[in-house]
């Protein structure tokens, strides 16, 4: 909506005022400044970066569990507890039937692959190298 040139800045400002003015005055003023300066295309990137900084400040860790079926949240928390001593996790689940079984855990830039697909690939590589 904000990127659209069809909607005038005046209407965008009215919408922002209705949403943020009574709740978050600072966010309202910031968004107003972006709209007035015709920089509303930056709002999405700015908010994504804000969320990243907020999560780091609060100690939240983004964890991505990729599995062939849904993994119970208690099992996910148990695995994360064994890897880290923290309890602040933002767990995201992704279903990928191609990994056959097991799971892949991604935490920021680190990946642990405990999938059956990876194990079969490793066995295949050992046979080829013999």
Short mmCIF file of N, CA, C and O in Angstrom, two decimals:
data_model
loop_
_atom_site.label_atom_id
_atom_site.label_comp_id
_atom_site.label_asym_id
_atom_site.label_seq_id
_atom_site.Cartn_x
_atom_site.Cartn_y
_atom_site.Cartn_z
N UNK A 1 0.81 -1.18 0.00
CA UNK A 1 0.00 0.00 0.00
C UNK A 1 0.86 1.26 0.00
O UNK A 1 0.61 2.18 -0.73
N UNK A 2 1.91 1.28 0.82
CA UNK A 2 2.73 2.49 0.93
C UNK A 2 3.55 2.76 -0.32
O UNK A 2 3.87 3.89 -0.62
N UNK A 3 3.90 1.73 -1.03
CA UNK A 3 4.73 1.88 -2.22
C UNK A 3 3.91 2.41 -3.40
O UNK A 3 4.43 3.04 -4.29
N UNK A 4 2.63 2.19 -3.37
CA UNK A 4 1.76 2.58 -4.47
C UNK A 4 1.77 4.09 -4.69
O UNK A 4 1.57 4.86 -3.76
N UNK A 5 1.98 4.49 -5.93
CA UNK A 5 1.92 5.91 -6.26
C UNK A 5 0.48 6.36 -6.53
O UNK A 5 0.22 7.55 -6.67
N UNK A 6 -0.43 5.42 -6.59
CA UNK A 6 -1.84 5.73 -6.81
C UNK A 6 -2.43 6.40 -5.57
O UNK A 6 -3.22 7.33 -5.66
N UNK A 7 -2.01 5.94 -4.40
CA UNK A 7 -2.50 6.50 -3.14
C UNK A 7 -1.65 7.73 -2.81
O UNK A 7 -0.43 7.65 -2.74
N UNK A 8 -2.30 8.83 -2.57
CA UNK A 8 -1.57 10.07 -2.29
C UNK A 8 -0.94 10.03 -0.90
O UNK A 8 -1.37 9.28 -0.02
N UNK A 9 0.06 10.87 -0.72
CA UNK A 9 0.73 10.96 0.58
C UNK A 9 -0.23 11.42 1.67
O UNK A 9 -0.12 11.01 2.82
N UNK A 10 -1.18 12.25 1.30
CA UNK A 10 -2.16 12.75 2.26
C UNK A 10 -3.00 11.60 2.84
O UNK A 10 -3.22 11.52 4.04
N UNK A 11 -3.42 10.69 1.98
CA UNK A 11 -4.20 9.52 2.42
C UNK A 11 -3.33 8.58 3.25
O UNK A 11 -3.76 8.06 4.28
N UNK A 12 -2.08 8.39 2.83
CA UNK A 12 -1.16 7.54 3.58
C UNK A 12 -0.95 8.09 4.98
O UNK A 12 -0.94 7.34 5.96
N UNK A 13 -0.80 9.40 5.09
CA UNK A 13 -0.62 10.03 6.40
C UNK A 13 -1.84 9.87 7.29
O UNK A 13 -1.73 9.64 8.50
N UNK A 14 -3.03 9.94 6.70
CA UNK A 14 -4.26 9.73 7.48
C UNK A 14 -4.32 8.31 8.02
O UNK A 14 -4.70 8.09 9.17
N UNK A 15 -3.95 7.36 7.17
CA UNK A 15 -3.98 5.95 7.59
C UNK A 15 -2.98 5.72 8.72
O UNK A 15 -3.31 5.09 9.74
N UNK A 16 -1.77 6.23 8.55
CA UNK A 16 -0.74 6.08 9.58
C UNK A 16 -1.19 6.73 10.89
O UNK A 16 -0.97 6.19 11.97
N UNK A 17 -1.82 7.89 10.79
CA UNK A 17 -2.28 8.59 11.99
C UNK A 17 -3.33 7.77 12.74
O UNK A 17 -3.28 7.64 13.96
N UNK A 18 -4.27 7.18 11.99
CA UNK A 18 -5.32 6.37 12.63
C UNK A 18 -4.73 5.13 13.31
O UNK A 18 -5.22 4.71 14.35
N UNK A 19 -3.69 4.58 12.73
CA UNK A 19 -3.11 3.35 13.27
C UNK A 19 -2.19 3.63 14.46
O UNK A 19 -2.30 2.99 15.51
N UNK A 20 -1.29 4.60 14.33
CA UNK A 20 -0.21 4.74 15.30
C UNK A 20 -0.32 5.94 16.25
O UNK A 20 0.31 5.93 17.31
N UNK A 21 -1.05 6.97 15.91
CA UNK A 21 -0.98 8.23 16.66
C UNK A 21 -1.31 8.05 18.14
O UNK A 21 -0.62 8.57 19.01
N UNK A 22 -2.35 7.33 18.47
CA UNK A 22 -2.76 7.16 19.87
C UNK A 22 -1.98 6.06 20.60
O UNK A 22 -2.08 5.96 21.82
N UNK A 23 -1.23 5.25 19.86
CA UNK A 23 -0.54 4.13 20.49
C UNK A 23 0.97 4.34 20.56
O UNK A 23 1.57 4.17 21.61
N UNK A 24 1.58 4.66 19.45
CA UNK A 24 3.03 4.82 19.36
C UNK A 24 3.36 6.11 18.62
O UNK A 24 3.50 6.12 17.40
N UNK A 25 3.47 7.18 19.34
CA UNK A 25 3.70 8.49 18.74
C UNK A 25 5.04 8.55 18.00
O UNK A 25 5.13 9.14 16.93
N UNK A 26 6.06 7.94 18.55
CA UNK A 26 7.38 7.96 17.92
C UNK A 26 7.36 7.25 16.56
O UNK A 26 7.90 7.76 15.57
N UNK A 27 6.70 6.10 16.50
CA UNK A 27 6.59 5.38 15.24
C UNK A 27 5.78 6.19 14.24
O UNK A 27 6.12 6.27 13.06
N UNK A 28 4.71 6.83 14.73
CA UNK A 28 3.91 7.68 13.85
C UNK A 28 4.75 8.80 13.24
O UNK A 28 4.72 9.02 12.04
N UNK A 29 5.53 9.48 14.07
CA UNK A 29 6.35 10.58 13.57
C UNK A 29 7.41 10.10 12.58
O UNK A 29 7.68 10.76 11.58
N UNK A 30 7.97 8.94 12.86
CA UNK A 30 8.98 8.39 11.97
C UNK A 30 8.38 8.01 10.62
O UNK A 30 8.92 8.34 9.56
N UNK A 31 7.25 7.33 10.65
CA UNK A 31 6.58 6.93 9.41
C UNK A 31 6.12 8.16 8.63
O UNK A 31 6.20 8.20 7.41
N UNK A 32 5.64 9.17 9.35
CA UNK A 32 5.23 10.42 8.71
C UNK A 32 6.41 11.06 7.97
O UNK A 32 6.27 11.50 6.83
N UNK A 33 7.56 11.07 8.61
CA UNK A 33 8.76 11.63 7.98
C UNK A 33 9.13 10.86 6.71
O UNK A 33 9.44 11.46 5.68
N UNK A 34 9.06 9.54 6.77
CA UNK A 34 9.37 8.73 5.59
C UNK A 34 8.40 9.03 4.44
O UNK A 34 8.81 9.14 3.29
N UNK A 35 7.14 9.16 4.77
CA UNK A 35 6.13 9.42 3.72
C UNK A 35 6.32 10.82 3.14
O UNK A 35 6.27 11.00 1.92
N UNK A 36 6.53 11.80 3.98
CA UNK A 36 6.72 13.17 3.50
C UNK A 36 7.94 13.27 2.59
O UNK A 36 7.93 13.95 1.57
N UNK A 37 9.00 12.53 2.93
CA UNK A 37 10.24 12.56 2.14
C UNK A 37 10.21 11.57 0.97
O UNK A 37 11.23 11.33 0.34
N UNK A 38 9.05 10.96 0.73
CA UNK A 38 8.88 9.96 -0.34
C UNK A 38 9.86 8.80 -0.21
O UNK A 38 10.44 8.33 -1.18
N UNK A 39 10.04 8.32 1.00
CA UNK A 39 10.91 7.19 1.28
C UNK A 39 10.14 6.01 1.85
O UNK A 39 10.68 5.15 2.50
N UNK A 40 8.84 5.96 1.58
CA UNK A 40 8.02 4.89 2.15
C UNK A 40 8.40 3.51 1.63
O UNK A 40 8.10 2.50 2.26
N UNK A 41 9.12 3.44 0.52
CA UNK A 41 9.58 2.15 0.01
C UNK A 41 10.59 1.51 0.95
O UNK A 41 10.86 0.32 0.86
N UNK A 42 11.15 2.29 1.86
CA UNK A 42 12.14 1.77 2.81
C UNK A 42 11.51 1.20 4.08
O UNK A 42 12.21 0.58 4.88
N UNK A 43 10.22 1.40 4.26
CA UNK A 43 9.56 1.00 5.51
C UNK A 43 9.74 -0.49 5.80
O UNK A 43 10.09 -0.87 6.93
N UNK A 44 9.56 -1.34 4.82
CA UNK A 44 9.67 -2.79 5.03
C UNK A 44 11.08 -3.16 5.49
O UNK A 44 11.25 -3.90 6.46
N UNK A 45 12.10 -2.65 4.82
CA UNK A 45 13.48 -2.96 5.19
C UNK A 45 13.81 -2.43 6.59
O UNK A 45 14.49 -3.10 7.38
N UNK A 46 13.34 -1.23 6.89
CA UNK A 46 13.60 -0.64 8.19
C UNK A 46 12.96 -1.47 9.29
O UNK A 46 13.58 -1.76 10.32
N UNK A 47 11.71 -1.88 9.10
CA UNK A 47 11.02 -2.69 10.11
C UNK A 47 11.67 -4.06 10.27
O UNK A 47 11.77 -4.58 11.38
N UNK A 48 12.13 -4.66 9.17
CA UNK A 48 12.82 -5.95 9.28
C UNK A 48 14.11 -5.81 10.07
O UNK A 48 14.43 -6.65 10.92
N UNK A 49 14.84 -4.75 9.83
CA UNK A 49 16.08 -4.51 10.57
C UNK A 49 15.79 -4.22 12.03
O UNK A 49 16.51 -4.67 12.92
N UNK A 50 14.72 -3.49 12.29
CA UNK A 50 14.32 -3.21 13.67
C UNK A 50 14.01 -4.51 14.42
O UNK A 50 14.43 -4.69 15.56
N UNK A 51 13.29 -5.41 13.77
CA UNK A 51 12.96 -6.69 14.40
C UNK A 51 14.23 -7.47 14.70
O UNK A 51 14.37 -8.07 15.77
N UNK A 52 15.19 -7.48 13.77
CA UNK A 52 16.46 -8.17 13.99
C UNK A 52 17.20 -7.59 15.19
O UNK A 52 17.68 -8.34 16.06
N UNK A 53 17.29 -6.28 15.27
CA UNK A 53 17.98 -5.63 16.39
C UNK A 53 17.25 -5.90 17.70
O UNK A 53 17.88 -6.18 18.73
N UNK A 54 15.92 -5.84 17.67
CA UNK A 54 15.12 -6.09 18.87
C UNK A 54 15.35 -7.51 19.39
O UNK A 54 15.54 -7.72 20.59
N UNK A 55 15.35 -8.48 18.48
CA UNK A 55 15.56 -9.87 18.89
C UNK A 55 16.95 -10.08 19.49
O UNK A 55 17.12 -10.80 20.46
N UNK A 56 17.96 -9.45 18.90
CA UNK A 56 19.31 -9.55 19.46
C UNK A 56 19.36 -8.92 20.84
O UNK A 56 19.97 -9.45 21.76
N UNK A 57 18.73 -7.77 20.99
CA UNK A 57 18.72 -7.07 22.27
C UNK A 57 18.03 -7.91 23.35
O UNK A 57 18.49 -7.94 24.50
N UNK A 58 16.95 -8.56 23.00
CA UNK A 58 16.20 -9.39 23.95
C UNK A 58 16.80 -10.79 24.11
O UNK A 58 16.35 -11.57 24.93
N UNK A 59 17.80 -11.12 23.30
CA UNK A 59 18.42 -12.44 23.39
C UNK A 59 17.63 -13.53 22.71
O UNK A 59 17.84 -14.70 22.98
N UNK A 60 16.71 -13.18 21.82
CA UNK A 60 15.92 -14.17 21.09
C UNK A 60 16.75 -14.75 19.96
O UNK A 60 17.45 -14.03 19.25
N UNK A 61 16.67 -16.04 19.79
CA UNK A 61 17.42 -16.73 18.75
C UNK A 61 16.43 -17.30 17.74
O UNK A 61 15.50 -18.01 18.12
N UNK A 62 16.63 -17.01 16.45
CA UNK A 62 15.79 -17.58 15.40
C UNK A 62 16.27 -18.99 15.09
O UNK A 62 17.45 -19.18 14.77
N UNK A 63 15.39 -19.95 15.19
CA UNK A 63 15.71 -21.34 14.92
C UNK A 63 14.73 -21.87 13.88
O UNK A 63 13.52 -21.72 14.03
N UNK A 64 15.26 -22.50 12.85
CA UNK A 64 14.43 -23.08 11.80
C UNK A 64 14.55 -24.59 11.86
O UNK A 64 15.65 -25.13 11.71
N UNK A 65 13.44 -25.29 12.14
CA UNK A 65 13.39 -26.75 12.12
C UNK A 65 12.78 -27.17 10.80
O UNK A 65 11.63 -26.84 10.52
N UNK A 66 13.54 -27.90 10.01
CA UNK A 66 13.04 -28.44 8.75
C UNK A 66 12.93 -29.95 8.93
O UNK A 66 13.92 -30.60 9.28
N UNK A 67 11.75 -30.49 8.71
CA UNK A 67 11.55 -31.92 8.89
C UNK A 67 10.53 -32.42 7.87
O UNK A 67 9.85 -31.64 7.22
N UNK A 68 10.45 -33.75 7.76
CA UNK A 68 9.49 -34.32 6.81
C UNK A 68 8.07 -34.28 7.36
O UNK A 68 7.11 -34.26 6.60
N UNK A 69 7.94 -34.27 8.66
CA UNK A 69 6.64 -34.11 9.33
C UNK A 69 6.81 -33.14 10.49
O UNK A 69 7.93 -32.77 10.85
N UNK A 70 5.72 -32.75 11.10
CA UNK A 70 5.78 -31.81 12.21
C UNK A 70 6.48 -32.44 13.41
O UNK A 70 6.21 -33.58 13.76
N UNK A 71 7.38 -31.69 14.03
CA UNK A 71 8.07 -32.14 15.24
C UNK A 71 7.43 -31.43 16.43
O UNK A 71 7.27 -30.21 16.42
N UNK A 72 7.09 -32.19 17.45
CA UNK A 72 6.47 -31.66 18.66
C UNK A 72 7.32 -30.53 19.24
O UNK A 72 8.54 -30.61 19.28
N UNK A 73 6.69 -29.49 19.73
CA UNK A 73 7.38 -28.32 20.27
C UNK A 73 8.26 -28.69 21.46
O UNK A 73 9.35 -28.12 21.65
N UNK A 74 7.85 -29.65 22.26
CA UNK A 74 8.65 -30.07 23.42
C UNK A 74 9.95 -30.73 22.96
O UNK A 74 11.00 -30.53 23.58
N UNK A 75 9.90 -31.49 21.89
CA UNK A 75 11.11 -32.10 21.34
C UNK A 75 12.03 -31.02 20.78
O UNK A 75 13.25 -31.06 20.99
N UNK A 76 11.46 -30.05 20.10
CA UNK A 76 12.25 -28.95 19.56
C UNK A 76 12.96 -28.19 20.68
O UNK A 76 14.16 -27.90 20.60
N UNK A 77 12.22 -27.88 21.74
CA UNK A 77 12.81 -27.16 22.87
C UNK A 77 13.89 -28.00 23.56
O UNK A 77 14.91 -27.46 23.98
N UNK A 78 13.69 -29.31 23.64
CA UNK A 78 14.69 -30.20 24.25
C UNK A 78 15.99 -30.17 23.44
O UNK A 78 17.08 -30.06 24.01
N UNK A 79 15.88 -30.25 22.12
CA UNK A 79 17.06 -30.21 21.24
C UNK A 79 17.78 -28.88 21.41
O UNK A 79 19.01 -28.83 21.56
N UNK A 80 17.04 -27.79 21.42
CA UNK A 80 17.65 -26.47 21.57
C UNK A 80 18.28 -26.29 22.94
O UNK A 80 19.32 -25.65 23.08
N UNK A 81 17.67 -26.87 23.97
CA UNK A 81 18.21 -26.79 25.33
C UNK A 81 19.55 -27.51 25.41
O UNK A 81 20.46 -27.08 26.10
N UNK A 82 19.70 -28.60 24.65
CA UNK A 82 20.97 -29.34 24.64
C UNK A 82 22.07 -28.56 23.92
O UNK A 82 23.24 -28.68 24.26
N UNK A 83 21.69 -27.78 22.91
CA UNK A 83 22.67 -27.02 22.15
C UNK A 83 23.04 -25.73 22.88
O UNK A 83 24.21 -25.37 22.98
N UNK A 84 22.04 -25.02 23.39
CA UNK A 84 22.24 -23.74 24.08
C UNK A 84 21.71 -23.83 25.50
O UNK A 84 20.87 -24.65 25.81
N UNK A 85 22.18 -22.94 26.34
CA UNK A 85 21.65 -22.86 27.70
C UNK A 85 20.55 -21.82 27.82
O UNK A 85 20.02 -21.61 28.89
N UNK A 86 20.23 -21.16 26.74
CA UNK A 86 19.19 -20.14 26.75
C UNK A 86 17.82 -20.76 26.51
O UNK A 86 17.71 -21.87 26.00
N UNK A 87 16.79 -20.02 26.88
CA UNK A 87 15.43 -20.51 26.65
C UNK A 87 14.63 -19.57 25.76
O UNK A 87 13.45 -19.81 25.53
N UNK A 88 15.24 -18.51 25.27
CA UNK A 88 14.53 -17.55 24.41
C UNK A 88 14.73 -17.92 22.95
O UNK A 88 15.73 -17.57 22.35
N UNK A 89 13.76 -18.62 22.39
CA UNK A 89 13.86 -19.07 21.01
C UNK A 89 12.64 -18.60 20.23
O UNK A 89 11.54 -18.55 20.75
N UNK A 90 12.87 -18.29 18.99
CA UNK A 90 11.79 -18.04 18.04
C UNK A 90 11.85 -19.21 17.06
O UNK A 90 12.67 -19.22 16.15
N UNK A 91 11.03 -20.22 17.29
CA UNK A 91 11.09 -21.46 16.51
C UNK A 91 10.16 -21.36 15.30
O UNK A 91 8.98 -21.04 15.43
N UNK A 92 10.74 -21.64 14.15
CA UNK A 92 9.98 -21.64 12.89
C UNK A 92 10.03 -23.07 12.35
O UNK A 92 11.10 -23.66 12.27
N UNK A 93 8.88 -23.60 12.00
CA UNK A 93 8.80 -24.96 11.45
C UNK A 93 8.60 -24.92 9.95
O UNK A 93 7.83 -24.11 9.44
N UNK A 94 9.29 -25.80 9.26
CA UNK A 94 9.13 -25.92 7.81
C UNK A 94 9.06 -27.41 7.49
O UNK A 94 9.91 -28.18 7.94
N UNK A 95 8.09 -27.80 6.71
CA UNK A 95 7.91 -29.20 6.32
C UNK A 95 8.51 -29.39 4.93
O UNK A 95 8.17 -28.67 3.99
N UNK A 96 9.42 -30.35 4.81
CA UNK A 96 10.05 -30.69 3.53
C UNK A 96 10.08 -32.21 3.39
O UNK A 96 10.93 -32.87 3.99
N UNK A 97 9.15 -32.79 2.63
CA UNK A 97 9.07 -34.26 2.55
C UNK A 97 10.30 -34.88 1.88
O UNK A 97 10.52 -36.08 2.01
N UNK A 98 11.13 -34.10 1.21
CA UNK A 98 12.29 -34.65 0.51
C UNK A 98 13.43 -35.04 1.43
O UNK A 98 14.36 -35.71 1.00
N UNK A 99 13.39 -34.63 2.69
CA UNK A 99 14.47 -35.04 3.58
C UNK A 99 14.20 -36.42 4.20
O UNK A 99 15.00 -36.91 4.97
N UNK A 100 13.10 -37.04 3.85
CA UNK A 100 12.69 -38.40 4.19
C UNK A 100 12.39 -38.56 5.68
O UNK A 100 11.31 -38.95 6.06
N UNK A 101 13.31 -38.26 6.55
CA UNK A 101 13.12 -38.39 8.00
C UNK A 101 14.18 -37.57 8.71
O UNK A 101 15.08 -37.01 8.10
N UNK A 102 14.07 -37.51 10.03
CA UNK A 102 15.01 -36.71 10.80
C UNK A 102 14.67 -35.23 10.67
O UNK A 102 13.53 -34.87 10.39
N UNK A 103 15.67 -34.38 10.87
CA UNK A 103 15.42 -32.95 10.76
C UNK A 103 16.71 -32.20 10.46
O UNK A 103 17.82 -32.72 10.64
N UNK A 104 16.55 -30.98 10.00
CA UNK A 104 17.65 -30.05 9.78
C UNK A 104 17.37 -28.86 10.70
O UNK A 104 16.26 -28.34 10.73
N UNK A 105 18.38 -28.46 11.46
CA UNK A 105 18.24 -27.33 12.37
C UNK A 105 19.14 -26.21 11.90
O UNK A 105 20.35 -26.41 11.74
N UNK A 106 18.56 -25.04 11.65
CA UNK A 106 19.33 -23.87 11.25
C UNK A 106 19.16 -22.80 12.33
O UNK A 106 18.05 -22.41 12.66
N UNK A 107 20.30 -22.36 12.85
CA UNK A 107 20.31 -21.28 13.83
C UNK A 107 21.25 -20.22 13.30
O UNK A 107 22.46 -20.44 13.21
N UNK A 108 20.65 -19.11 12.91
CA UNK A 108 21.37 -18.02 12.25
C UNK A 108 22.14 -18.58 11.06
O UNK A 108 21.54 -19.03 10.12
N UNK A 109 23.47 -18.59 11.08
CA UNK A 109 24.25 -19.05 9.92
C UNK A 109 24.78 -20.46 10.08
O UNK A 109 25.56 -20.94 9.26
N UNK A 110 24.38 -21.17 11.12
CA UNK A 110 24.86 -22.52 11.38
C UNK A 110 23.76 -23.52 11.09
O UNK A 110 22.60 -23.28 11.40
N UNK A 111 24.14 -24.66 10.48
CA UNK A 111 23.16 -25.68 10.14
C UNK A 111 23.64 -27.04 10.61
O UNK A 111 24.79 -27.41 10.41
N UNK A 112 22.74 -27.77 11.28
CA UNK A 112 22.99 -29.15 11.67
C UNK A 112 22.02 -30.02 10.89
O UNK A 112 20.81 -29.84 10.97
N UNK A 113 22.56 -30.96 10.13
CA UNK A 113 21.73 -31.79 9.26
C UNK A 113 21.66 -33.21 9.83
O UNK A 113 22.61 -33.97 9.75
N UNK A 114 20.54 -33.54 10.44
CA UNK A 114 20.30 -34.86 11.01
C UNK A 114 19.24 -35.61 10.20
O UNK A 114 18.50 -36.43 10.72
N UNK A 115 19.19 -35.32 8.90
CA UNK A 115 18.16 -35.91 8.06
C UNK A 115 18.61 -37.27 7.52
O UNK A 115 19.80 -37.54 7.39
N UNK A 116 17.64 -38.10 7.20
CA UNK A 116 17.92 -39.40 6.60
C UNK A 116 18.53 -39.20 5.21
O UNK A 116 19.43 -39.92 4.81
N UNK A 117 18.07 -38.19 4.52
CA UNK A 117 18.62 -37.88 3.19
C UNK A 117 20.13 -37.64 3.27
O UNK A 117 20.89 -38.14 2.46
N UNK A 118 20.58 -36.86 4.26
CA UNK A 118 22.01 -36.58 4.43
C UNK A 118 22.77 -37.85 4.79
O UNK A 118 23.86 -38.10 4.29
N UNK A 119 22.21 -38.68 5.66
CA UNK A 119 22.87 -39.92 6.05
C UNK A 119 23.01 -40.86 4.86
O UNK A 119 24.07 -41.48 4.67
N UNK A 120 21.97 -40.96 4.02
CA UNK A 120 22.06 -41.78 2.81
C UNK A 120 23.11 -41.23 1.85
O UNK A 120 23.86 -41.99 1.24
N UNK A 121 23.18 -39.92 1.73
CA UNK A 121 24.19 -39.29 0.88
C UNK A 121 25.60 -39.59 1.40
O UNK A 121 26.51 -39.91 0.62
N UNK A 122 25.78 -39.54 2.72
CA UNK A 122 27.09 -39.84 3.31
C UNK A 122 27.50 -41.29 3.07
O UNK A 122 28.66 -41.58 2.77
N UNK A 123 26.56 -42.22 3.18
CA UNK A 123 26.84 -43.63 2.91
C UNK A 123 27.23 -43.82 1.44
O UNK A 123 28.19 -44.52 1.12
N UNK A 124 26.51 -43.17 0.56
CA UNK A 124 26.81 -43.24 -0.87
C UNK A 124 28.23 -42.71 -1.15
O UNK A 124 28.99 -43.33 -1.91
N UNK A 125 28.59 -41.61 -0.53
CA UNK A 125 29.94 -41.04 -0.72
C UNK A 125 31.01 -42.00 -0.21
O UNK A 125 32.08 -42.12 -0.83
N UNK A 126 30.77 -42.69 0.88
CA UNK A 126 31.76 -43.64 1.40
C UNK A 126 31.96 -44.80 0.43
O UNK A 126 33.07 -45.24 0.21
N UNK A 127 30.86 -45.31 -0.15
CA UNK A 127 30.99 -46.39 -1.12
C UNK A 127 31.72 -45.95 -2.38
O UNK A 127 32.50 -46.71 -2.97
N UNK A 128 31.49 -44.76 -2.81
CA UNK A 128 32.18 -44.25 -4.01
C UNK A 128 33.66 -44.07 -3.75
O UNK A 128 34.50 -44.36 -4.62
N UNK A 129 34.02 -43.66 -2.54
CA UNK A 129 35.43 -43.40 -2.20
C UNK A 129 36.21 -44.67 -1.85
O UNK A 129 37.43 -44.61 -1.71
N UNK A 130 35.56 -45.81 -1.72
CA UNK A 130 36.26 -47.06 -1.38
C UNK A 130 36.93 -47.66 -2.57
O UNK A 130 37.13 -47.54 -3.57
#
